[in-house]
Tab-separated table of C-alpha atoms and ligand atoms in Angstrom:
chain	number	residue	atom	x	y	z
A	23	MET	CA	68.102	42.929	51.655
A	24	SER	CA	65.117	44.933	51.025
A	25	ALA	CA	61.644	44.319	52.985
A	26	LYS	CA	58.806	42.956	51.168
A	27	TRP	CA	55.255	42.917	52.285
A	28	SER	CA	52.088	40.747	50.994
A	29	VAL	CA	48.774	41.692	51.701
A	30	LYS	CA	45.964	39.360	51.384
A	31	THR	CA	42.362	39.958	52.218
A	32	GLN	CA	38.783	39.323	51.432
A	33	LEU	CA	35.840	41.350	50.586
A	34	PRO	CA	32.602	39.795	51.589
A	35	VAL	CA	29.561	40.489	49.290
A	36	HIS	CA	26.087	40.537	50.364
A	37	TYR	CA	23.242	42.395	48.671
A	38	THR	CA	19.682	41.457	48.448
A	39	VAL	CA	17.069	41.084	45.537
A	40	PHE	CA	13.576	41.355	46.614
A	41	GLU	CA	10.164	41.797	45.063
A	42	SER	CA	7.881	44.437	46.424
A	43	PHE	CA	4.767	45.756	44.486
A	44	ASP	CA	3.436	49.105	44.305
A	45	LEU	CA	6.652	50.788	45.515
A	46	PHE	CA	5.536	54.323	45.434
A	47	ASN	CA	2.519	53.931	47.719
A	48	PRO	CA	3.312	55.204	51.119
A	49	GLU	CA	2.042	52.217	52.750
A	50	ASN	CA	5.023	50.193	51.325
A	51	ASN	CA	8.139	51.129	53.022
A	52	ALA	CA	10.473	49.061	50.926
A	53	LEU	CA	11.940	51.947	49.146
A	54	LEU	CA	13.390	52.996	52.408
A	55	PHE	CA	15.546	49.977	52.731
A	56	ASP	CA	18.818	50.751	54.084
A	57	GLY	CA	20.379	47.229	55.130
A	58	GLN	CA	20.077	47.902	58.786
A	59	ASN	CA	17.411	46.853	61.136
A	60	SER	CA	17.863	49.743	63.579
A	61	SER	CA	14.746	52.069	64.230
A	62	GLN	CA	16.868	54.928	63.761
A	63	LYS	CA	16.368	55.383	59.864
A	64	SER	CA	18.255	57.947	58.079
A	65	LEU	CA	16.173	60.723	56.676
A	66	ARG	CA	18.024	61.752	53.529
A	67	ARG	CA	17.962	60.237	50.051
A	68	VAL	CA	19.359	61.307	46.769
A	69	VAL	CA	16.989	59.745	44.027
A	70	VAL	CA	17.838	59.543	40.350
A	71	VAL	CA	15.203	58.862	38.096
A	72	ASP	CA	15.121	58.111	34.207
A	73	ASP	CA	13.326	61.218	32.968
A	74	TYR	CA	10.660	59.340	31.065
A	75	VAL	CA	9.849	57.368	34.327
A	76	GLU	CA	10.013	60.827	36.246
A	77	ARG	CA	7.219	62.186	33.981
A	78	LEU	CA	5.151	58.880	34.818
A	79	HIS	CA	5.747	58.689	38.312
A	80	GLY	CA	7.743	61.859	39.582
A	81	GLU	CA	4.688	63.191	41.172
A	82	ARG	CA	4.145	59.899	43.476
A	83	ILE	CA	7.809	59.663	44.211
A	84	ARG	CA	8.007	63.123	45.507
A	85	GLN	CA	4.684	62.613	47.435
A	86	TYR	CA	6.167	59.252	49.132
A	87	PHE	CA	9.353	61.058	50.372
A	88	GLN	CA	7.244	63.917	51.484
A	89	TYR	CA	5.173	61.392	53.565
A	90	TYR	CA	8.020	59.877	55.341
A	91	GLU	CA	9.491	63.615	55.999
A	92	ILE	CA	12.620	62.623	54.237
A	93	GLU	CA	15.269	65.300	52.963
A	94	TYR	CA	15.430	64.365	49.428
A	95	ARG	CA	16.944	65.459	46.020
A	96	LEU	CA	15.147	63.951	43.091
A	97	ILE	CA	17.339	64.268	39.733
A	98	SER	CA	15.608	63.410	36.706
A	99	LEU	CA	18.424	62.341	34.078
A	100	SER	CA	17.671	61.902	30.480
A	101	VAL	CA	19.675	59.102	29.518
A	102	SER	CA	20.284	56.888	26.448
A	103	GLU	CA	23.020	54.514	25.146
A	104	ASP	CA	24.456	57.961	23.250
A	105	ASN	CA	24.992	59.694	26.669
A	106	LYS	CA	25.613	56.651	28.694
A	107	SER	CA	29.229	58.418	29.294
A	108	MET	CA	31.484	59.438	32.111
A	109	ASP	CA	30.031	63.017	31.605
A	110	THR	CA	26.710	61.912	32.708
A	111	VAL	CA	28.385	59.961	35.531
A	112	PHE	CA	30.152	63.119	36.643
A	113	GLN	CA	26.773	65.083	36.407
A	114	VAL	CA	25.373	62.623	39.013
A	115	ILE	CA	28.418	62.709	41.149
A	116	GLU	CA	27.969	66.374	41.082
A	117	GLU	CA	24.567	66.226	42.525
A	118	LEU	CA	25.863	63.655	45.378
A	119	ASN	CA	28.540	65.964	46.397
A	120	ALA	CA	26.033	69.239	46.378
A	121	PHE	CA	23.766	67.053	48.727
A	122	GLU	CA	26.729	65.910	50.855
A	123	VAL	CA	25.550	62.303	50.952
A	124	SER	CA	26.684	60.522	53.924
A	125	ARG	CA	29.286	57.546	53.134
A	126	ARG	CA	27.272	54.824	54.807
A	127	SER	CA	23.667	55.467	55.681
A	128	GLU	CA	21.991	57.295	52.872
A	129	PRO	CA	21.674	54.953	49.986
A	130	VAL	CA	21.375	56.674	46.561
A	131	ILE	CA	18.362	55.353	44.596
A	132	ALA	CA	18.334	54.545	40.889
A	133	ILE	CA	15.077	54.316	39.305
A	134	GLY	CA	15.001	53.304	35.588
A	135	GLY	CA	16.281	51.028	32.785
A	136	GLY	CA	19.558	49.560	32.509
A	137	VAL	CA	21.030	52.706	31.381
A	138	LEU	CA	20.299	54.721	34.307
A	139	MET	CA	21.157	52.182	36.647
A	140	ASP	CA	24.528	51.371	35.253
A	141	ILE	CA	25.392	55.201	35.279
A	142	VAL	CA	24.110	55.631	38.737
A	143	GLY	CA	26.005	52.422	40.159
A	144	LEU	CA	29.269	53.667	38.673
A	145	ALA	CA	28.816	57.071	40.191
A	146	ALA	CA	28.004	55.631	43.575
A	147	ASN	CA	31.238	53.546	43.154
A	148	LEU	CA	33.323	56.444	42.488
A	149	PHE	CA	32.041	58.901	44.941
A	150	ARG	CA	33.994	58.948	48.019
A	151	ARG	CA	35.259	55.364	47.114
A	152	GLY	CA	31.669	54.026	47.333
A	153	ILE	CA	28.707	54.766	48.869
A	154	PRO	CA	25.511	52.382	48.987
A	155	TYR	CA	22.911	52.326	46.235
A	156	ILE	CA	19.475	50.431	45.356
A	157	ARG	CA	18.372	49.636	42.024
A	158	VAL	CA	14.765	49.932	41.043
A	159	PRO	CA	14.406	48.536	37.555
A	160	THR	CA	11.734	49.971	35.451
A	161	THR	CA	12.157	47.638	32.350
A	162	LEU	CA	11.933	43.969	32.027
A	163	LEU	CA	15.475	43.757	31.016
A	164	GLY	CA	16.522	45.542	34.306
A	165	VAL	CA	14.263	43.452	36.170
A	166	VAL	CA	15.784	39.817	34.841
A	167	ASP	CA	19.390	41.226	34.142
A	168	ALA	CA	20.746	44.787	34.571
A	169	ALA	CA	19.567	45.332	38.253
A	170	ILE	CA	20.295	42.120	39.916
A	171	GLY	CA	24.135	41.636	39.078
A	172	ALA	CA	27.225	43.221	40.293
A	173	LYS	CA	28.560	45.209	37.450
A	174	THR	CA	28.348	49.039	36.389
A	175	ALA	CA	29.587	50.464	33.128
A	176	VAL	CA	29.513	53.267	30.615
A	177	ASN	CA	30.373	53.358	26.947
A	178	PHE	CA	33.782	55.094	25.954
A	179	GLN	CA	34.976	55.990	22.455
A	180	GLY	CA	32.381	54.118	20.845
A	181	HIS	CA	32.879	50.960	22.831
A	182	LYS	CA	30.015	49.581	24.666
A	183	ASN	CA	30.439	49.376	28.415
A	184	ARG	CA	34.291	49.923	28.078
A	185	ILE	CA	34.493	51.888	31.576
A	186	GLY	CA	33.035	50.140	34.456
A	187	THR	CA	33.273	48.180	37.850
A	188	PHE	CA	32.343	45.576	39.939
A	189	TYR	CA	30.157	47.277	42.390
A	190	PRO	CA	26.799	45.306	43.726
A	191	PRO	CA	24.238	47.397	44.968
A	192	LEU	CA	22.799	47.269	48.574
A	193	ALA	CA	19.594	46.012	47.154
A	194	ALA	CA	17.736	45.510	43.941
A	195	ILE	CA	13.853	45.946	44.398
A	196	LEU	CA	11.774	44.385	41.813
A	197	ASP	CA	8.300	46.131	41.174
A	198	THR	CA	6.882	44.553	38.106
A	199	THR	CA	3.758	46.789	38.121
A	200	LEU	CA	6.157	49.646	36.827
A	201	LEU	CA	6.607	47.679	33.671
A	202	GLN	CA	2.955	48.278	32.435
A	203	THR	CA	3.946	51.591	30.730
A	204	LEU	CA	6.737	49.697	28.471
A	205	SER	CA	6.346	49.452	24.693
A	206	ASP	CA	6.075	45.939	23.354
A	207	ARG	CA	9.344	46.231	21.835
A	208	GLN	CA	10.885	46.940	25.335
A	209	ILE	CA	9.029	43.907	26.582
A	210	SER	CA	10.234	41.502	23.921
A	211	ASN	CA	13.516	43.009	24.630
A	212	GLY	CA	13.306	41.693	28.284
A	213	ILE	CA	12.058	38.182	27.166
A	214	ALA	CA	15.214	37.696	25.166
A	215	GLU	CA	17.110	37.622	28.529
A	216	ILE	CA	14.984	35.249	30.075
A	217	LEU	CA	14.744	33.073	26.951
A	218	LYS	CA	18.561	32.833	27.291
A	219	ILE	CA	18.171	31.538	30.781
A	220	ALA	CA	15.606	28.952	29.939
A	221	LEU	CA	17.718	27.660	26.797
A	222	VAL	CA	20.911	27.210	28.842
A	223	LYS	CA	19.647	25.773	32.167
A	224	ASP	CA	15.795	25.757	32.799
A	225	ALA	CA	13.943	23.462	30.379
A	226	GLU	CA	10.688	24.226	32.400
A	227	LEU	CA	11.057	27.707	32.168
A	228	PHE	CA	11.155	27.314	28.411
A	229	GLU	CA	7.842	25.573	28.718
A	230	LEU	CA	6.429	28.169	30.648
A	231	LEU	CA	7.548	30.851	28.025
A	232	GLU	CA	6.001	28.785	25.305
A	233	ASN	CA	2.726	28.560	26.918
A	234	TYR	CA	2.619	32.071	28.443
A	235	GLY	CA	5.198	34.252	26.660
A	236	ALA	CA	2.749	35.974	24.404
A	237	ALA	CA	0.489	36.644	27.249
A	238	ILE	CA	3.369	38.189	28.979
A	239	LEU	CA	3.901	40.448	25.990
A	240	SER	CA	0.323	41.454	25.400
A	241	SER	CA	-0.304	42.200	29.207
A	242	LYS	CA	3.084	43.670	29.709
A	243	CYS	CA	4.090	41.253	32.413
A	244	GLN	CA	0.589	41.863	34.412
A	245	ASN	CA	-0.823	38.450	33.866
A	246	PRO	CA	-0.348	35.935	36.817
A	247	GLU	CA	1.872	33.664	34.866
A	248	ALA	CA	4.471	36.513	34.514
A	249	VAL	CA	5.401	35.906	38.222
A	250	PRO	CA	6.879	32.413	37.978
A	251	ILE	CA	8.405	33.226	34.777
A	252	ILE	CA	10.267	36.162	36.120
A	253	ARG	CA	11.115	34.437	39.387
A	254	ARG	CA	12.639	31.444	37.513
A	255	SER	CA	14.826	33.722	35.503
A	256	VAL	CA	16.006	35.945	38.265
A	257	GLN	CA	16.783	32.742	40.129
A	258	GLY	CA	18.732	31.183	37.286
A	259	MET	CA	20.697	34.424	36.594
A	260	LEU	CA	21.551	34.932	40.102
A	261	GLU	CA	22.780	31.257	40.644
A	262	ASP	CA	25.128	31.719	37.837
A	263	LEU	CA	26.273	35.241	39.067
A	264	GLU	CA	26.808	34.006	42.677
A	265	SER	CA	29.415	31.372	41.831
A	266	ASN	CA	31.383	33.624	39.590
A	267	LEU	CA	30.369	37.150	40.593
A	268	TRP	CA	33.979	38.615	39.497
A	269	GLU	CA	33.849	36.767	36.405
A	270	GLU	CA	37.079	34.845	36.981
A	271	LYS	CA	35.710	31.914	35.212
A	272	LEU	CA	35.407	33.010	31.434
A	273	GLU	CA	33.044	30.202	30.599
A	274	ARG	CA	29.900	31.566	31.596
A	275	LEU	CA	26.359	30.386	30.690
A	276	VAL	CA	24.894	33.636	30.851
A	277	ASP	CA	27.299	34.705	28.041
A	278	TYR	CA	24.950	32.843	25.828
A	279	GLY	CA	23.622	35.147	23.095
A	280	HIS	CA	26.505	37.389	23.811
A	281	THR	CA	29.168	36.371	21.186
A	282	PHE	CA	28.055	38.140	18.117
A	283	CYS	CA	25.627	40.415	20.088
A	284	PRO	CA	28.153	43.333	20.879
A	285	THR	CA	29.104	43.681	17.093
A	286	LEU	CA	25.328	43.502	16.040
A	287	GLU	CA	24.544	46.219	18.825
A	288	LEU	CA	27.142	48.509	17.584
A	289	LYS	CA	26.642	48.081	13.960
A	290	ALA	CA	23.195	47.226	12.945
A	291	VAL	CA	21.204	49.585	11.031
A	292	PRO	CA	18.151	49.729	11.653
A	293	LYS	CA	19.323	49.597	15.202
A	294	LEU	CA	18.939	46.538	17.461
A	295	LEU	CA	18.041	46.723	21.084
A	296	HIS	CA	20.307	44.883	23.081
A	297	GLY	CA	17.741	41.930	23.591
A	298	GLU	CA	17.224	41.701	19.984
A	299	ALA	CA	20.720	41.559	19.345
A	300	VAL	CA	20.705	38.666	21.924
A	301	ALA	CA	17.827	37.137	20.145
A	302	VAL	CA	19.620	37.061	16.731
A	303	ASP	CA	22.828	35.704	18.419
A	304	MET	CA	20.705	32.935	19.999
A	305	ALA	CA	19.078	32.155	16.766
A	306	ILE	CA	22.329	31.612	15.117
A	307	SER	CA	23.574	29.663	17.990
A	308	VAL	CA	20.768	27.412	17.838
A	309	MET	CA	21.441	26.595	14.141
A	310	LEU	CA	24.964	25.989	14.869
A	311	ALA	CA	24.011	23.742	17.564
A	312	TYR	CA	21.618	21.694	15.199
A	313	GLN	CA	24.561	21.376	12.481
A	314	ARG	CA	26.664	19.770	15.291
A	315	SER	CA	23.420	17.530	16.184
A	316	LEU	CA	23.455	19.072	19.616
A	317	VAL	CA	19.715	19.848	19.224
A	318	THR	CA	17.033	18.264	16.801
A	319	TYR	CA	15.230	20.024	14.264
A	320	GLN	CA	12.116	19.962	16.200
A	321	GLU	CA	13.697	21.779	18.906
A	322	VAL	CA	14.924	24.567	16.517
A	323	GLU	CA	11.554	24.919	15.391
A	324	ARG	CA	10.073	25.347	18.908
A	325	ILE	CA	12.579	27.843	19.712
A	326	TYR	CA	12.219	29.883	16.603
A	327	ASN	CA	8.567	29.595	16.998
A	328	PHE	CA	8.676	30.996	20.425
A	329	MET	CA	10.742	33.717	19.382
A	330	ARG	CA	8.417	34.737	16.362
A	331	SER	CA	5.365	34.703	19.070
A	332	VAL	CA	7.064	37.398	21.085
A	333	ARG	CA	8.231	39.336	17.767
A	334	LEU	CA	11.885	38.722	18.445
A	335	PRO	CA	14.126	38.683	15.412
A	336	LEU	CA	16.019	35.674	14.251
A	337	LEU	CA	18.156	37.538	11.888
A	338	HIS	CA	19.123	41.158	10.679
A	339	PRO	CA	20.371	42.237	7.241
A	340	ILE	CA	23.790	43.070	8.645
A	341	CYS	CA	24.462	39.288	9.400
A	342	THR	CA	26.711	38.402	6.864
A	343	PRO	CA	29.206	35.455	7.614
A	344	GLU	CA	32.081	37.758	7.423
A	345	LEU	CA	30.873	40.219	10.096
A	346	LEU	CA	29.635	37.352	12.297
A	347	TYR	CA	33.078	35.600	12.048
A	348	ALA	CA	34.890	39.042	12.806
A	349	ALA	CA	32.444	39.363	15.750
A	350	LEU	CA	33.486	35.979	17.068
A	351	GLN	CA	37.053	36.695	16.883
A	352	SER	CA	36.687	40.027	18.674
A	353	THR	CA	34.704	38.172	21.562
A	354	THR	CA	37.425	35.188	21.668
A	355	LYS	CA	39.989	38.151	22.264
A	356	HIS	CA	37.745	39.412	25.097
A	357	ARG	CA	37.586	35.667	26.218
A	358	ASN	CA	41.243	35.460	26.679
A	359	GLY	CA	41.768	33.864	23.326
A	360	LEU	CA	39.563	30.904	23.451
A	361	GLN	CA	36.150	31.103	21.761
A	362	ARG	CA	34.309	29.559	24.860
A	363	PHE	CA	31.302	29.550	22.738
A	364	PRO	CA	28.217	28.276	24.588
A	365	LEU	CA	25.932	25.890	22.399
A	366	THR	CA	22.792	24.428	23.627
A	367	VAL	CA	22.410	20.777	24.114
A	368	GLY	CA	18.668	19.853	23.867
A	369	ILE	CA	16.901	22.601	25.522
A	370	GLY	CA	17.803	23.461	29.135
A	371	ALA	CA	21.571	22.564	29.109
A	372	ALA	CA	24.813	23.959	27.189
A	373	GLN	CA	28.324	23.375	26.506
A	374	PHE	CA	31.395	25.329	25.655
A	375	PHE	CA	33.191	25.223	22.177
A	376	HIS	CA	36.387	26.722	20.999
A	377	ASP	CA	36.390	25.420	17.397
A	378	ILE	CA	33.267	27.197	15.290
A	379	THR	CA	34.237	27.780	12.030
A	380	TYR	CA	33.594	30.433	9.280
A	381	GLU	CA	32.140	27.742	7.213
A	382	GLU	CA	29.658	26.606	9.885
A	383	ILE	CA	28.573	30.198	10.609
A	384	LYS	CA	27.918	30.538	6.724
A	385	THR	CA	25.588	27.555	6.499
A	386	ALA	CA	23.711	28.443	9.698
A	387	VAL	CA	22.965	32.193	8.291
A	388	LYS	CA	21.932	30.771	5.249
A	389	ALA	CA	19.625	28.213	6.642
A	390	ILE	CA	18.026	30.987	9.000
A	391	ALA	CA	17.850	33.194	5.725
A	392	GLN	CA	15.731	30.851	3.949
A	393	LEU	CA	13.275	30.571	7.084
A	394	GLU	CA	13.271	34.397	7.498
A	395	PRO	CA	13.159	36.208	4.086
A	396	ASN	CA	11.715	38.989	5.612
A	397	ALA	CA	14.299	39.309	8.298
A	398	ALA	CA	15.020	42.938	7.330
A	399	MET	CA	11.567	43.752	8.361
A	400	GLN	CA	11.636	42.343	11.722
A	401	THR	CA	13.503	44.925	13.661
A	402	SER	CA	11.486	47.906	12.478
A	403	LEU	CA	8.209	46.766	14.522
B	1161	LIG	N1	24.830	46.134	34.708
B	1161	LIG	C1	24.496	44.928	34.322
B	1161	LIG	O1	24.911	43.895	34.775
B	1161	LIG	C2	23.744	45.032	32.810
B	1161	LIG	C3	23.196	43.883	32.361
B	1161	LIG	C4	22.365	44.031	31.240
B	1161	LIG	C5	22.378	45.229	30.628
B	1161	LIG	N2	22.818	46.472	31.206
B	1161	LIG	C6	22.834	47.569	30.495
B	1161	LIG	O2	21.362	47.879	30.433
B	1161	LIG	C7	21.126	48.863	29.281
B	1161	LIG	C8	19.790	48.376	28.627
B	1161	LIG	O3	19.003	48.509	29.617
B	1161	LIG	P1	17.301	48.838	29.264
B	1161	LIG	O4	16.922	47.643	28.128
B	1161	LIG	O5	16.641	48.496	30.237
B	1161	LIG	O6	17.416	50.134	28.521
B	1161	LIG	P2	17.080	51.638	28.802
B	1161	LIG	O7	17.642	51.944	30.177
B	1161	LIG	O8	17.706	52.750	27.794
B	1161	LIG	O9	15.446	51.968	28.805
B	1161	LIG	C9	14.744	51.669	27.709
B	1161	LIG	C10	13.855	52.645	27.518
B	1161	LIG	O10	12.717	52.528	28.137
B	1161	LIG	C11	12.224	53.711	28.900
B	1161	LIG	N3	11.571	53.205	30.286
B	1161	LIG	C12	12.212	52.927	31.317
B	1161	LIG	N4	11.444	52.494	32.121
B	1161	LIG	C13	10.078	52.660	31.500
B	1161	LIG	C14	8.857	52.489	32.000
B	1161	LIG	N5	8.560	51.911	33.263
B	1161	LIG	N6	7.827	52.871	31.163
B	1161	LIG	C15	8.024	53.237	29.670
B	1161	LIG	N7	9.376	53.639	29.574
B	1161	LIG	C16	10.238	53.164	30.280
B	1161	LIG	C17	13.465	54.467	29.295
B	1161	LIG	O11	13.447	55.970	29.120
B	1161	LIG	C18	14.401	54.183	27.798
B	1161	LIG	O12	13.959	54.916	26.667
B	1161	LIG	C19	22.403	48.570	28.432
B	1161	LIG	O13	23.265	49.975	28.309
B	1161	LIG	C20	23.253	47.596	28.929
B	1161	LIG	O14	24.609	47.658	28.697
B	1161	LIG	C21	23.621	46.144	32.192
């Protein structure tokens, strides 16, 4: 008889998400976080920065590390969805190798939007089977979503995020003062992900958004009311992630707005940003929920009015029922054969459905098109 061994083990996960403001001020040592309490701090760091952010803050970042007498290498990366690829991951790995980053005590620091953080996270995971890294998001979408989860990914052969890993950072440090330089469109993009959390699990957050969403947009998240809104959103997101970090459960509330969205993001011309595609998906989902008497028309109007107030699109010219149904079928495959379509029940709760039909989608799109005859204009803000 041949021998057989079975190995079973567990991997504890612990990472920290914390706020810290004015991160590049030498009086603030948060950026030196290494997860250890020891006074023997390691004095080497690779810092990878989105090149646009480097132009804005590069000088201060350099001065910061010089102030602490840290041996550092600052890499400025020009990234976008078009070069969110393994080639760029290897480019980062080359730098990590050249700097001979230690395996444990010299966390790589990623400063930028979701694209930059996804690339650096994957590079950190692959280099020497995983070295620690820290995410410093500089977009609103980064703060409320891309920085705080466990995933890394790059695009592959025209498919979004087709290659990726679960590899949580050592920490995500949230500094909303960095958001001041974002365009309005980028702020709206992030608000869409906050709205997602509000609609599926936090009615109070939706009220805050209704009251202060437009002010968040005009102040670029610098108004005092942005603080509780962003905090509630991060909290809501983390609660869902923590209970299902490896996505073993395929019914995920945080997938709300992400059913039609991958196809919309890929195919829409003029292009939709991720949050905008999520917004269009949510607008259709809300109408589907209304058609199933899960939300009232008054609730539909509240949601749509809010979306308009923060300049999020409700529809896009590409949204034919045929395309949306095909998108649903593709997502169903991804969700292991069941639609697992989250629909809101009122505002602040949701349920999953597996039987959404082509006819329902057609009726929903028609209804939104009547409300938004100018939908085609909305994405070219
Ligand atoms: N890993 C995850 O869990 C996760 C979650 C959500 C999204 N994502 C990924 O995140 C990406 C989208 O992220 P994003 O919306 O942050 O886009 P992005 O990283 O492309 O950044 C958007 C633009 O803003 C610029 N920018 C960044 N910070 C700025 C600042 N402070 N001031 C001015 N301009 C600034 C960037 O140069 C870029 O042009 C997608 O690729 C998506 O797949 C990942």
